[in-house]
Short mmCIF file of C-alpha atoms in Angstrom, two decimals:
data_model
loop_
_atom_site.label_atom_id
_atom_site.label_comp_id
_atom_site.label_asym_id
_atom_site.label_seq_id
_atom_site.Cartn_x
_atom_site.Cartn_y
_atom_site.Cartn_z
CA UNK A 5 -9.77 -11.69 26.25
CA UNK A 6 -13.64 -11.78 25.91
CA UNK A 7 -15.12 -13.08 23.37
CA UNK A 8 -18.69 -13.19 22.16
CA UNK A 9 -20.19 -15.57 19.29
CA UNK A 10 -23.23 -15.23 17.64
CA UNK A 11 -24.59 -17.49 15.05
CA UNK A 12 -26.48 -16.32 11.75
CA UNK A 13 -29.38 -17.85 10.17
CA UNK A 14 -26.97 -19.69 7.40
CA UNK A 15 -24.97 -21.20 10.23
CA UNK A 16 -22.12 -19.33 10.31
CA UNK A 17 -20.22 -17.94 13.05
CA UNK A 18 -19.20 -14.46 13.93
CA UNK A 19 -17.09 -13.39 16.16
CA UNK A 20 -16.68 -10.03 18.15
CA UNK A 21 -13.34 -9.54 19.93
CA UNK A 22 -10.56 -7.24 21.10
CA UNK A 23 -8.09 -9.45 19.93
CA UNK A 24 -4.45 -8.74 19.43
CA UNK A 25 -2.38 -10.67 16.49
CA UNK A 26 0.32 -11.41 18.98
CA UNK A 27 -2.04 -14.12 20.80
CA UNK A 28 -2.52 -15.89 17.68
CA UNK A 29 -0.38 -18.57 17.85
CA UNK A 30 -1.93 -19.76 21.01
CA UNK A 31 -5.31 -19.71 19.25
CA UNK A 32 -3.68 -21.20 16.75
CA UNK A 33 -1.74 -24.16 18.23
CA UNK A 34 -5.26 -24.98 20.15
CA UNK A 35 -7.56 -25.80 17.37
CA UNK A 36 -5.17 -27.77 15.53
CA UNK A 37 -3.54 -29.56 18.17
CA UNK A 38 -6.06 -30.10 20.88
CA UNK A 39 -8.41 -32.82 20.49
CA UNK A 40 -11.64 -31.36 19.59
CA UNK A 41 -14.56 -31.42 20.84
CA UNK A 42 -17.77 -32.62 18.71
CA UNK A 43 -19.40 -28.86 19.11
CA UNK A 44 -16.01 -27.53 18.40
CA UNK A 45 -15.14 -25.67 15.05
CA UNK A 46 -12.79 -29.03 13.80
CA UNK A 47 -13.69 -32.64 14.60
CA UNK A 48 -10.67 -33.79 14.41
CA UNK A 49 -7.06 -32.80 14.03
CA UNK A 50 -6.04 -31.60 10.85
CA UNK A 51 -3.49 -33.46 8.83
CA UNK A 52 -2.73 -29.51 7.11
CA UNK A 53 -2.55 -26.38 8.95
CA UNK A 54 -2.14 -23.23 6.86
CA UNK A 55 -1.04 -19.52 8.48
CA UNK A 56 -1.81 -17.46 5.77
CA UNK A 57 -0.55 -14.03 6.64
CA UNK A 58 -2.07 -11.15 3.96
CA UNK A 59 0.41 -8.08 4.43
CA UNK A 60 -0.83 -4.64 4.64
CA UNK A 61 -4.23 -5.77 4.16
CA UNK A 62 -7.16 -3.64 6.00
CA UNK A 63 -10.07 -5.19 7.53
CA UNK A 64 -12.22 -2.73 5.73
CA UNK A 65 -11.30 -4.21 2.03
CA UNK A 66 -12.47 -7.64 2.84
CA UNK A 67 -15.69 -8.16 2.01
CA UNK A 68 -16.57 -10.67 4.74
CA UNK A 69 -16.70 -7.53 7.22
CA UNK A 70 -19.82 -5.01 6.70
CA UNK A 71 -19.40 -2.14 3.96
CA UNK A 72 -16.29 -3.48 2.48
CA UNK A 73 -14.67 -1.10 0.11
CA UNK A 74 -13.53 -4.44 -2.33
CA UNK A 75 -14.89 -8.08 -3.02
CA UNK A 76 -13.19 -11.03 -1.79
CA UNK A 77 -15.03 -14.06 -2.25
CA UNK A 78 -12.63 -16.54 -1.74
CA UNK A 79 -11.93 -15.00 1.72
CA UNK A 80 -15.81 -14.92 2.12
CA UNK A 81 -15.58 -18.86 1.59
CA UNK A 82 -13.13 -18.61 4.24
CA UNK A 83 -15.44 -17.22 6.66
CA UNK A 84 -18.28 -19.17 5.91
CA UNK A 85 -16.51 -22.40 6.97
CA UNK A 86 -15.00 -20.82 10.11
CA UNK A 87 -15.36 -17.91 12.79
CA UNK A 88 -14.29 -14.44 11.25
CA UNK A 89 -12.84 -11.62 14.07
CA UNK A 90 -14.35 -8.57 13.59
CA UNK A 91 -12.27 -6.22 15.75
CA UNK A 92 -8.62 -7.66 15.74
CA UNK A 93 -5.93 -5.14 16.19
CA UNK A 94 -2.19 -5.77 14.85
CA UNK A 95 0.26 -4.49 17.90
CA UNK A 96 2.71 -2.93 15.26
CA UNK A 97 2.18 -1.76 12.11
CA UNK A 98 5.33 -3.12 10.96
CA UNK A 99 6.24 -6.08 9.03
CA UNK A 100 8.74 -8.42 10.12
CA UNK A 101 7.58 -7.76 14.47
CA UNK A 102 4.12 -7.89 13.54
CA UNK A 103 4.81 -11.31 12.22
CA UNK A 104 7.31 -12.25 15.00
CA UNK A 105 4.40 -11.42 17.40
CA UNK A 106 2.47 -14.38 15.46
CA UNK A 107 4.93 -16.77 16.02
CA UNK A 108 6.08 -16.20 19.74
CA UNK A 109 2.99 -14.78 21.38
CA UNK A 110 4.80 -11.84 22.37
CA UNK A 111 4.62 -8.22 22.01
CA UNK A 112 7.20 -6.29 19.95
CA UNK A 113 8.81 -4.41 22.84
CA UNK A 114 9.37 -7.81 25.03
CA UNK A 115 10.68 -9.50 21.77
CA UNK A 116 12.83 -6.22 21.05
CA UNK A 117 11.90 -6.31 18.13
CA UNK A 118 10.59 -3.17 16.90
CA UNK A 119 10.98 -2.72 12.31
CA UNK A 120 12.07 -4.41 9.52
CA UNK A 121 15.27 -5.38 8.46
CA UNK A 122 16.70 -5.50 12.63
CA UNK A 123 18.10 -8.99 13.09
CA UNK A 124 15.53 -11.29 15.32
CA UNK A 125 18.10 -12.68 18.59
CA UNK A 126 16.01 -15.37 19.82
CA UNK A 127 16.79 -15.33 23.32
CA UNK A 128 14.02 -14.95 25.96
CA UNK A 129 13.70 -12.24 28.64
CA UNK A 130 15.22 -14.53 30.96
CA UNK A 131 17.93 -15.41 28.54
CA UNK A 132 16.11 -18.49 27.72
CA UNK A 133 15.42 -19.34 24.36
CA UNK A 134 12.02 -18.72 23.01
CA UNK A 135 10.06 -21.32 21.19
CA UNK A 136 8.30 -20.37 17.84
CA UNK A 137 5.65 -21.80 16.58
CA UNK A 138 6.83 -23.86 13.79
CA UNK A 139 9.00 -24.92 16.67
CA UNK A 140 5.83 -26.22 17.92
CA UNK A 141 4.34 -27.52 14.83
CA UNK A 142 7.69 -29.40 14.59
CA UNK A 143 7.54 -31.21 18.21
CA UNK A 144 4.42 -32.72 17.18
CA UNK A 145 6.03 -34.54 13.73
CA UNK A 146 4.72 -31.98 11.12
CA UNK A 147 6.89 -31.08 8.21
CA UNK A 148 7.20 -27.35 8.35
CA UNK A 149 7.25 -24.70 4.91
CA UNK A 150 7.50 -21.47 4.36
CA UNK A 151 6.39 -19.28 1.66
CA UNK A 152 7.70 -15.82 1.84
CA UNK A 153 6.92 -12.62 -0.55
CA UNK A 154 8.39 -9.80 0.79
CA UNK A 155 12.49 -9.56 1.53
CA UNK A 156 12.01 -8.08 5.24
CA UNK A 157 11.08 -11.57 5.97
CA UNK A 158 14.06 -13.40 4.86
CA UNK A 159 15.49 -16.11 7.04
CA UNK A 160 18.79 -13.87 7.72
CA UNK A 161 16.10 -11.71 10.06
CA UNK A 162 15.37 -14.34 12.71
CA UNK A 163 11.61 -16.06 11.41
CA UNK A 164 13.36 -19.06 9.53
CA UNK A 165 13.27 -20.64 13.09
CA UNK A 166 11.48 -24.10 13.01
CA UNK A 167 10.95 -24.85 9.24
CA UNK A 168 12.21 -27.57 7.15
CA UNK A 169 11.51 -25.51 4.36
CA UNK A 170 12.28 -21.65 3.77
CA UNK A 171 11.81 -20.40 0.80
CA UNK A 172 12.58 -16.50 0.09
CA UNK A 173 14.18 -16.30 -3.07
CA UNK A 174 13.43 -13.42 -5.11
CA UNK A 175 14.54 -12.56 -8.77
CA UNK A 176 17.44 -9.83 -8.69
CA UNK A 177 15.63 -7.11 -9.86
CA UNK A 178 12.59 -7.10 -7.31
CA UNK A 179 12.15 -7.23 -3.69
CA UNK A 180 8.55 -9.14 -3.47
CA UNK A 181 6.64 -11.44 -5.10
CA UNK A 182 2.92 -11.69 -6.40
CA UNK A 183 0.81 -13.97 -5.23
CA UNK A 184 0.31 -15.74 -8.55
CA UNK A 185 4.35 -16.50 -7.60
CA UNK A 186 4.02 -17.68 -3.70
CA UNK A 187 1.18 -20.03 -5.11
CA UNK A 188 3.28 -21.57 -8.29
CA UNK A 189 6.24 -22.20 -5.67
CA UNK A 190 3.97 -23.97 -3.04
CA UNK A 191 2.09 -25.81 -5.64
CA UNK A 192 5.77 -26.66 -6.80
CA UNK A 193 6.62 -27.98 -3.11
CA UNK A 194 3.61 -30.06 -2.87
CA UNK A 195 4.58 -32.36 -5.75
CA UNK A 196 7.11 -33.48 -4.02
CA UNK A 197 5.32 -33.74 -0.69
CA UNK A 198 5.29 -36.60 0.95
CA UNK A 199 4.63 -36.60 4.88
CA UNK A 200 1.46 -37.46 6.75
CA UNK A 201 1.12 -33.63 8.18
CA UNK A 202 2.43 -30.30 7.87
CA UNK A 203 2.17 -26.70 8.85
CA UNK A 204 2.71 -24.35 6.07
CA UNK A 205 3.20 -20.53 6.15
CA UNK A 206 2.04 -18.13 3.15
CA UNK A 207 2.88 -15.19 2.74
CA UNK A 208 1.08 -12.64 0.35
CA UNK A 209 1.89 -9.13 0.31
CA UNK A 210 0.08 -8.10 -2.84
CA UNK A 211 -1.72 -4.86 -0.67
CA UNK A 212 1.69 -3.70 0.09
CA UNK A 213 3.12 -0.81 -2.07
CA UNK A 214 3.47 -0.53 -4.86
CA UNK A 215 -0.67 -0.43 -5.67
CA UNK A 216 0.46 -2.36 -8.68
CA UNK A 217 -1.40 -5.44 -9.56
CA UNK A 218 0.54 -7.96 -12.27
CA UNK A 219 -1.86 -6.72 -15.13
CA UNK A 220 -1.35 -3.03 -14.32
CA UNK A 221 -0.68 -0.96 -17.61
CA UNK A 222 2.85 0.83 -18.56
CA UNK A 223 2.41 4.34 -17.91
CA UNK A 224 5.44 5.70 -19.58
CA UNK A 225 6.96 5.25 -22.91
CA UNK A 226 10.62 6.01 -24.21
CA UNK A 227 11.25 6.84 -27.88
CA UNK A 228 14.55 7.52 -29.28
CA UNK A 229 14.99 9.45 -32.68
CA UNK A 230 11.00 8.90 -33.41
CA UNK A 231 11.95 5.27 -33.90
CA UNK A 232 12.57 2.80 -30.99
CA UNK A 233 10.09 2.69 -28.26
CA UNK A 234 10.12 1.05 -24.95
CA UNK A 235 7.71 1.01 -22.40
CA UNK A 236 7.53 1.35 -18.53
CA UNK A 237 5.36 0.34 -15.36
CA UNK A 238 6.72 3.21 -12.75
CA UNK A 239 3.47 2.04 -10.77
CA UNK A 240 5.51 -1.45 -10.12
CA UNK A 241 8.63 0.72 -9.70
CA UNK A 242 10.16 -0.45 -12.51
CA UNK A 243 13.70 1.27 -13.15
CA UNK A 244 13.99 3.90 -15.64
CA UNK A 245 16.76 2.94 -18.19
CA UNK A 246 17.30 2.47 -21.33
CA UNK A 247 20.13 1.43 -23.44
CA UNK A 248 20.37 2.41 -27.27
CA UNK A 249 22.08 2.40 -30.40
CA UNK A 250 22.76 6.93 -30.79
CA UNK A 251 23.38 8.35 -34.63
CA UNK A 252 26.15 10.22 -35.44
CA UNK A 253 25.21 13.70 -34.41
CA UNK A 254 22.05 14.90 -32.64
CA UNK A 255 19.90 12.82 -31.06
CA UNK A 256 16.79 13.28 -29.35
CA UNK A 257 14.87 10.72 -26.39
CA UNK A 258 11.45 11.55 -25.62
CA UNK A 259 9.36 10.69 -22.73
CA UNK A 260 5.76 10.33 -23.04
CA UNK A 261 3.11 10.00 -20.22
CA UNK A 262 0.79 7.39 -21.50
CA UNK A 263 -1.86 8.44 -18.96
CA UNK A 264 -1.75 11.96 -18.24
CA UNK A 265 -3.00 13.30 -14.51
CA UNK A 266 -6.93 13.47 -14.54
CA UNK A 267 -6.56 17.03 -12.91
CA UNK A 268 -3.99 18.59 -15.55
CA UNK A 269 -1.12 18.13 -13.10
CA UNK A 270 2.48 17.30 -13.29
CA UNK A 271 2.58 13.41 -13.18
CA UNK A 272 6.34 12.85 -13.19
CA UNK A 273 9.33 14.07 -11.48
CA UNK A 274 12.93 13.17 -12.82
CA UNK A 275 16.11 13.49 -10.99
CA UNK A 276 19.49 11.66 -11.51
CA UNK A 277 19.39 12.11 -14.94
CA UNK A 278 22.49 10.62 -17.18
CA UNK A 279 23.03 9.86 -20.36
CA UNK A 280 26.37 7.45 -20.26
CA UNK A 281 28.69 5.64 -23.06
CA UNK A 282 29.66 2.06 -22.05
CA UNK A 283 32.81 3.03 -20.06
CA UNK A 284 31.19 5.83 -18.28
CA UNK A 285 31.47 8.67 -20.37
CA UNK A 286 28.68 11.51 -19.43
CA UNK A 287 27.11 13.08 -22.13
CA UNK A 288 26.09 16.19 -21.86
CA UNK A 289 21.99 16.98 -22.58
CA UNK A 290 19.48 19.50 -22.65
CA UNK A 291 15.81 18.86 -21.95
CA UNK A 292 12.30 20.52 -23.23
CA UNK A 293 9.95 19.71 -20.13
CA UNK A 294 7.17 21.93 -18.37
CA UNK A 295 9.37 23.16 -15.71
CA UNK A 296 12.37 22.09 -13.54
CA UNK A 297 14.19 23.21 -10.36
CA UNK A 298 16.98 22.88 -8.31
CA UNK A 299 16.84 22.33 -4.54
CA UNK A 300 20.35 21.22 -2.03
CA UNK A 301 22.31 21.24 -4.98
CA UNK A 302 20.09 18.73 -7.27
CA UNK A 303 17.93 19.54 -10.03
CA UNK A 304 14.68 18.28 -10.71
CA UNK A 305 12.46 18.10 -13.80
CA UNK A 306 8.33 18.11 -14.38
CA UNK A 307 6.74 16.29 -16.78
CA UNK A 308 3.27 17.15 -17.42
CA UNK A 309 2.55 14.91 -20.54
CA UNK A 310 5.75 14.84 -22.70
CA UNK A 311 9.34 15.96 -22.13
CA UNK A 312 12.14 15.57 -25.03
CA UNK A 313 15.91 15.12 -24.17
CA UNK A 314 18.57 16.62 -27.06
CA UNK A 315 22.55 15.32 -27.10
CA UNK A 316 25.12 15.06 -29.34
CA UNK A 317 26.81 11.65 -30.01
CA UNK A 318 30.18 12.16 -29.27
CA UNK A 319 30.81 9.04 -31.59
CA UNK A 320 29.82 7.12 -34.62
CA UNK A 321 26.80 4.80 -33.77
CA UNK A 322 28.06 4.26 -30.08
CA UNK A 323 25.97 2.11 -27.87
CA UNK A 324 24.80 4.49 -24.91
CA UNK A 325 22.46 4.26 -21.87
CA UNK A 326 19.95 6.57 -20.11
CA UNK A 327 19.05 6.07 -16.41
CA UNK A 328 16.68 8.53 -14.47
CA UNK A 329 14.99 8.36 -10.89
CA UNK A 330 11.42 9.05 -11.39
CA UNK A 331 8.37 9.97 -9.02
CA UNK A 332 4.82 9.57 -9.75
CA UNK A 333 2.32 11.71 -8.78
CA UNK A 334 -1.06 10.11 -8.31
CA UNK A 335 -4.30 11.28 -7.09
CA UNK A 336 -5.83 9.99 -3.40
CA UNK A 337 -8.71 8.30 -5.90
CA UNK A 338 -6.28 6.37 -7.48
CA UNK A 339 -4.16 4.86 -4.67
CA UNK A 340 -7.41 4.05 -3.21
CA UNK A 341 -8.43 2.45 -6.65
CA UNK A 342 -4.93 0.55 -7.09
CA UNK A 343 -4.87 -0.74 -3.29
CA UNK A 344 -8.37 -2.51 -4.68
CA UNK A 345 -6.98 -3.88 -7.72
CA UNK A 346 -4.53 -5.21 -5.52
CA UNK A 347 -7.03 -6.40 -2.76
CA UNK A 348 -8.80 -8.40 -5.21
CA UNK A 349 -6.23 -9.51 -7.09
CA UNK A 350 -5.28 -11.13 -4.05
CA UNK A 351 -8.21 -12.64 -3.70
CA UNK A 352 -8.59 -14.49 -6.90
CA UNK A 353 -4.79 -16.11 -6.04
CA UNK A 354 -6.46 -17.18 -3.12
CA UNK A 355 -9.29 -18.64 -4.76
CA UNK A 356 -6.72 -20.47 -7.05
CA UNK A 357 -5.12 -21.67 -3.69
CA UNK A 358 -8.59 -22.88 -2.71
CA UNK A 359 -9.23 -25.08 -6.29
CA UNK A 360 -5.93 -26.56 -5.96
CA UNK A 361 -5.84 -27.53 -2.18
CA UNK A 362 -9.53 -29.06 -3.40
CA UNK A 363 -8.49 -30.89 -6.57
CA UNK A 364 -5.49 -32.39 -4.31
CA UNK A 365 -7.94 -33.55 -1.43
CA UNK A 366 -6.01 -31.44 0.96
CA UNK A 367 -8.79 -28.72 1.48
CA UNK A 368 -10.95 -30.99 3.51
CA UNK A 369 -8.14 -32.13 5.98
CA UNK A 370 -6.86 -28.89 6.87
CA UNK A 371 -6.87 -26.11 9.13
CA UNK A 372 -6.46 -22.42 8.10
CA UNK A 373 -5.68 -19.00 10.21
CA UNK A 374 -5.93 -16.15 7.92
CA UNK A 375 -4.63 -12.95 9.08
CA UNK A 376 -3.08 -9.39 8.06
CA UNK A 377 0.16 -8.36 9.48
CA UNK A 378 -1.12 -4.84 9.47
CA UNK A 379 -3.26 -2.19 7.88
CA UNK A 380 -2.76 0.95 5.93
CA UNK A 381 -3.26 4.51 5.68
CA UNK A 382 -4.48 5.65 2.10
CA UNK A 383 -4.94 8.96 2.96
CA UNK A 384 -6.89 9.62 5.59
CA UNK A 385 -4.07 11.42 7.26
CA UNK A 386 -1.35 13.82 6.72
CA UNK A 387 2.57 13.47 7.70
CA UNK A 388 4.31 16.06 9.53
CA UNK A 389 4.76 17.88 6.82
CA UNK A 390 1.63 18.12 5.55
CA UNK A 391 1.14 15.65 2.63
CA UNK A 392 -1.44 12.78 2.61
CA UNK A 393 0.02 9.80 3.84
CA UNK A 394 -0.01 6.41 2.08
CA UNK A 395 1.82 3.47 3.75
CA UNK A 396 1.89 1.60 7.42
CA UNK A 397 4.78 2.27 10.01
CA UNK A 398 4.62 5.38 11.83
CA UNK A 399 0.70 5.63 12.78
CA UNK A 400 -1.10 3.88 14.86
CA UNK A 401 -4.65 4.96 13.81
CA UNK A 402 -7.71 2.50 12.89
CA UNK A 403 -6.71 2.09 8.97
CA UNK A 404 -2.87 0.89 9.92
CA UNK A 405 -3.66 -1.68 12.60
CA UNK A 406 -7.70 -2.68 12.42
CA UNK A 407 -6.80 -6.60 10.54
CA UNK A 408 -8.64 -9.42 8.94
CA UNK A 409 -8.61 -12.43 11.02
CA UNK A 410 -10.08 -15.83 10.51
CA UNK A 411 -9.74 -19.45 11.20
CA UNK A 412 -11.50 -21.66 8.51
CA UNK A 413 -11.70 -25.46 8.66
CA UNK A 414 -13.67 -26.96 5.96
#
């Protein structure tokens, strides 16, 4: 691997490298464990050493690289105390092997480890087992955590190796966690911290779909009988379901788009729709929309701005529930616009991080390696089949692997 540094008028380092995540750990494991040199980025060994891994995020949304498309100061702090990578490359644009490369210096296809949700067997090539690098961390007396806000990174799949502490719990109705909630449980753990040193793993995955920062708006609002209203954030795939208290008679549930598409077009898409008493009773309905369809034996309805379901209650003021599966439509603009809500959302958690490591008199003694698992595409290509594709996974062009990378002592 070559590297070349240069070094700007404010002091601070820049680096230019091919670099691939999967030799991270090594860089890793030598700044914080080596003894340093007095020229050397540390000069000393850190009491703290933070892998902070930032999921799906692109190189090209962090602000410390040239014509950023967001602003990310606190990773600009980051930087400035440290050596940023300009050209580091994931190997996979997947979650839970890009991450495994990270911890055993190993690409994906000599790990065998190739998506999410495959169980990690930690045996070596030669049948030996392989060493992580909490592992690591561990051999040298530092109390291991882990932080984890995404469920394809559970212990169950094989990266719980090494650490004292694992924590990825996640509330029953959601698979992830914002980073406002990886920083309250960490801040949690450190109150009741007490060893000399430790390595600690975050994991933020607020990039990751959904584009759907904590403050993001409802977009769609349910109104039965003109009367009770509930809102919904589809954007932070939030199930669609309702239950209510039906009239004798006809009854009517309408669905409102609270922000219509900017370009007139249909904005929702409903399938699986029921309309259920409590033991399971189906209730017939009929529905005023802007058009529907059927396709492989399921139907489908189009919402432009308002539909309006109509049912008779087969009952006397019976409790009922509706349940649909919806899909958004949104334009390329705003995906692009929500991943940069999200990006800087981010951001500020990471500032928060930065304030409370520094009001603890931990930010001074510690070590951090910041670095995305991954990038994404946000349009700039089409699938197969001809739509514009949003996500990570099956591409391995520029946007899904080209990373953020940067080690940071202050």
């Amino acid at each position: 691997m070559k590297i070349t540094l240069t070094k700007n008028g404010q002091g601070k380092l820049r680096v230019r490298a091919l670099l691939a995540v999967f030799s991270l750990s090594l860089v890793f494991v030598f700044f914080a464990l080596s003894c340093c040199q007095s020229d050397s980025l540390l000069s000393k060994p850190p009491r703290y050493v933070f892998l902070i891994t930032l999921d799906t995020l692109r190189a090209d949304y962090v602000s410390v690289y040239p014509q950023a498309k967001a602003k990310t100061p606190a990773l600009e702090e980051f930087a400035r105390q440290g050596i940023s990578f300009d050209r580091a490359y994931s190997p996979i644009p997947i979650t839970a092997p890009a991450h495994a490369t990270m911890f055993f210096s190993l690409p994906p296809h000599q790990l065998k480890l190739y998506n999410n949700g495959q169980i990690f067997k930690l045996g070596g090539r030669d049948k030996s087992p392989l060493v992580s690098l909490s592992q690591i961390f561990q051999s040298e007396n530092f109390a291991t955590a882990a932080f984890i806000s995404l469920g394809v990174l559970k212990a169950k799949f094989g990266l719980g190796r090494g650490f004292d502490f694992y924590d990825d719990k996640f509330p029953p109705e959601r698979w992830y966690l914002t980073a406002a909630e990886i920083n309250q449980k960490f801040f949690a753990w450190l109150e009741n911290f007490t060893a000399k040193k430790a390595f600690i793993w975050l994991h933020y995955s607020d990039p990751h779909d959904p584009y759907a920062p904590p403050a993001t708006p409802d977009d769609v609002e349910l109104t039965v009988n003109q009367t009770g209203k509930k809102r919904f954030c589809l954007r932070k795939m939030e199930p669609l379901h309702l239950n209510f208290q039906a009239k004798p008679g006809r009854n009517t549930l309408r669905i409102k788009i609270l922000e219509p598409h900017p370009e007139g077009k249909i904005r929702l898409r409903l399938s699986q729709i029921e309309i259920k008493t409590q033991n399971g009773l189906k209730i017939p309905f009929s529905i005023n929309c802007f058009d529907a369809y059927e396709k492989d034996g399921q139907k489908f309805w189009l919402i432009r701005e308002e539909a309006t379901l109509s049912f008779t209650s087969p009952g006397d003021d019976l409790e009922l529930n509706f349940q649909a599966h919806p899909d958004m439509f949104w334009t390329i603009e705003e995906q692009r616009q929500a991943y940069r809500q999200e990006v800087e959302y981010l951001d500020s958690q990471l500032k928060a991080l930065q304030e409370e490591l520094k009001a603890r008199k931990i930010w001074e003694e510690s070590l951090f390696i910041l670095a995305g698992d991954h990038g994404e595409g946000l349009g700039e290509r089409r699938t197969r089949f001809g739509d514009f594709h949003f996500g990570h996974i099956h591409f391995l062009y520029e946007p899904y692997v080209h990373i953020p990378f940067i080690v940071s002592s202050p």
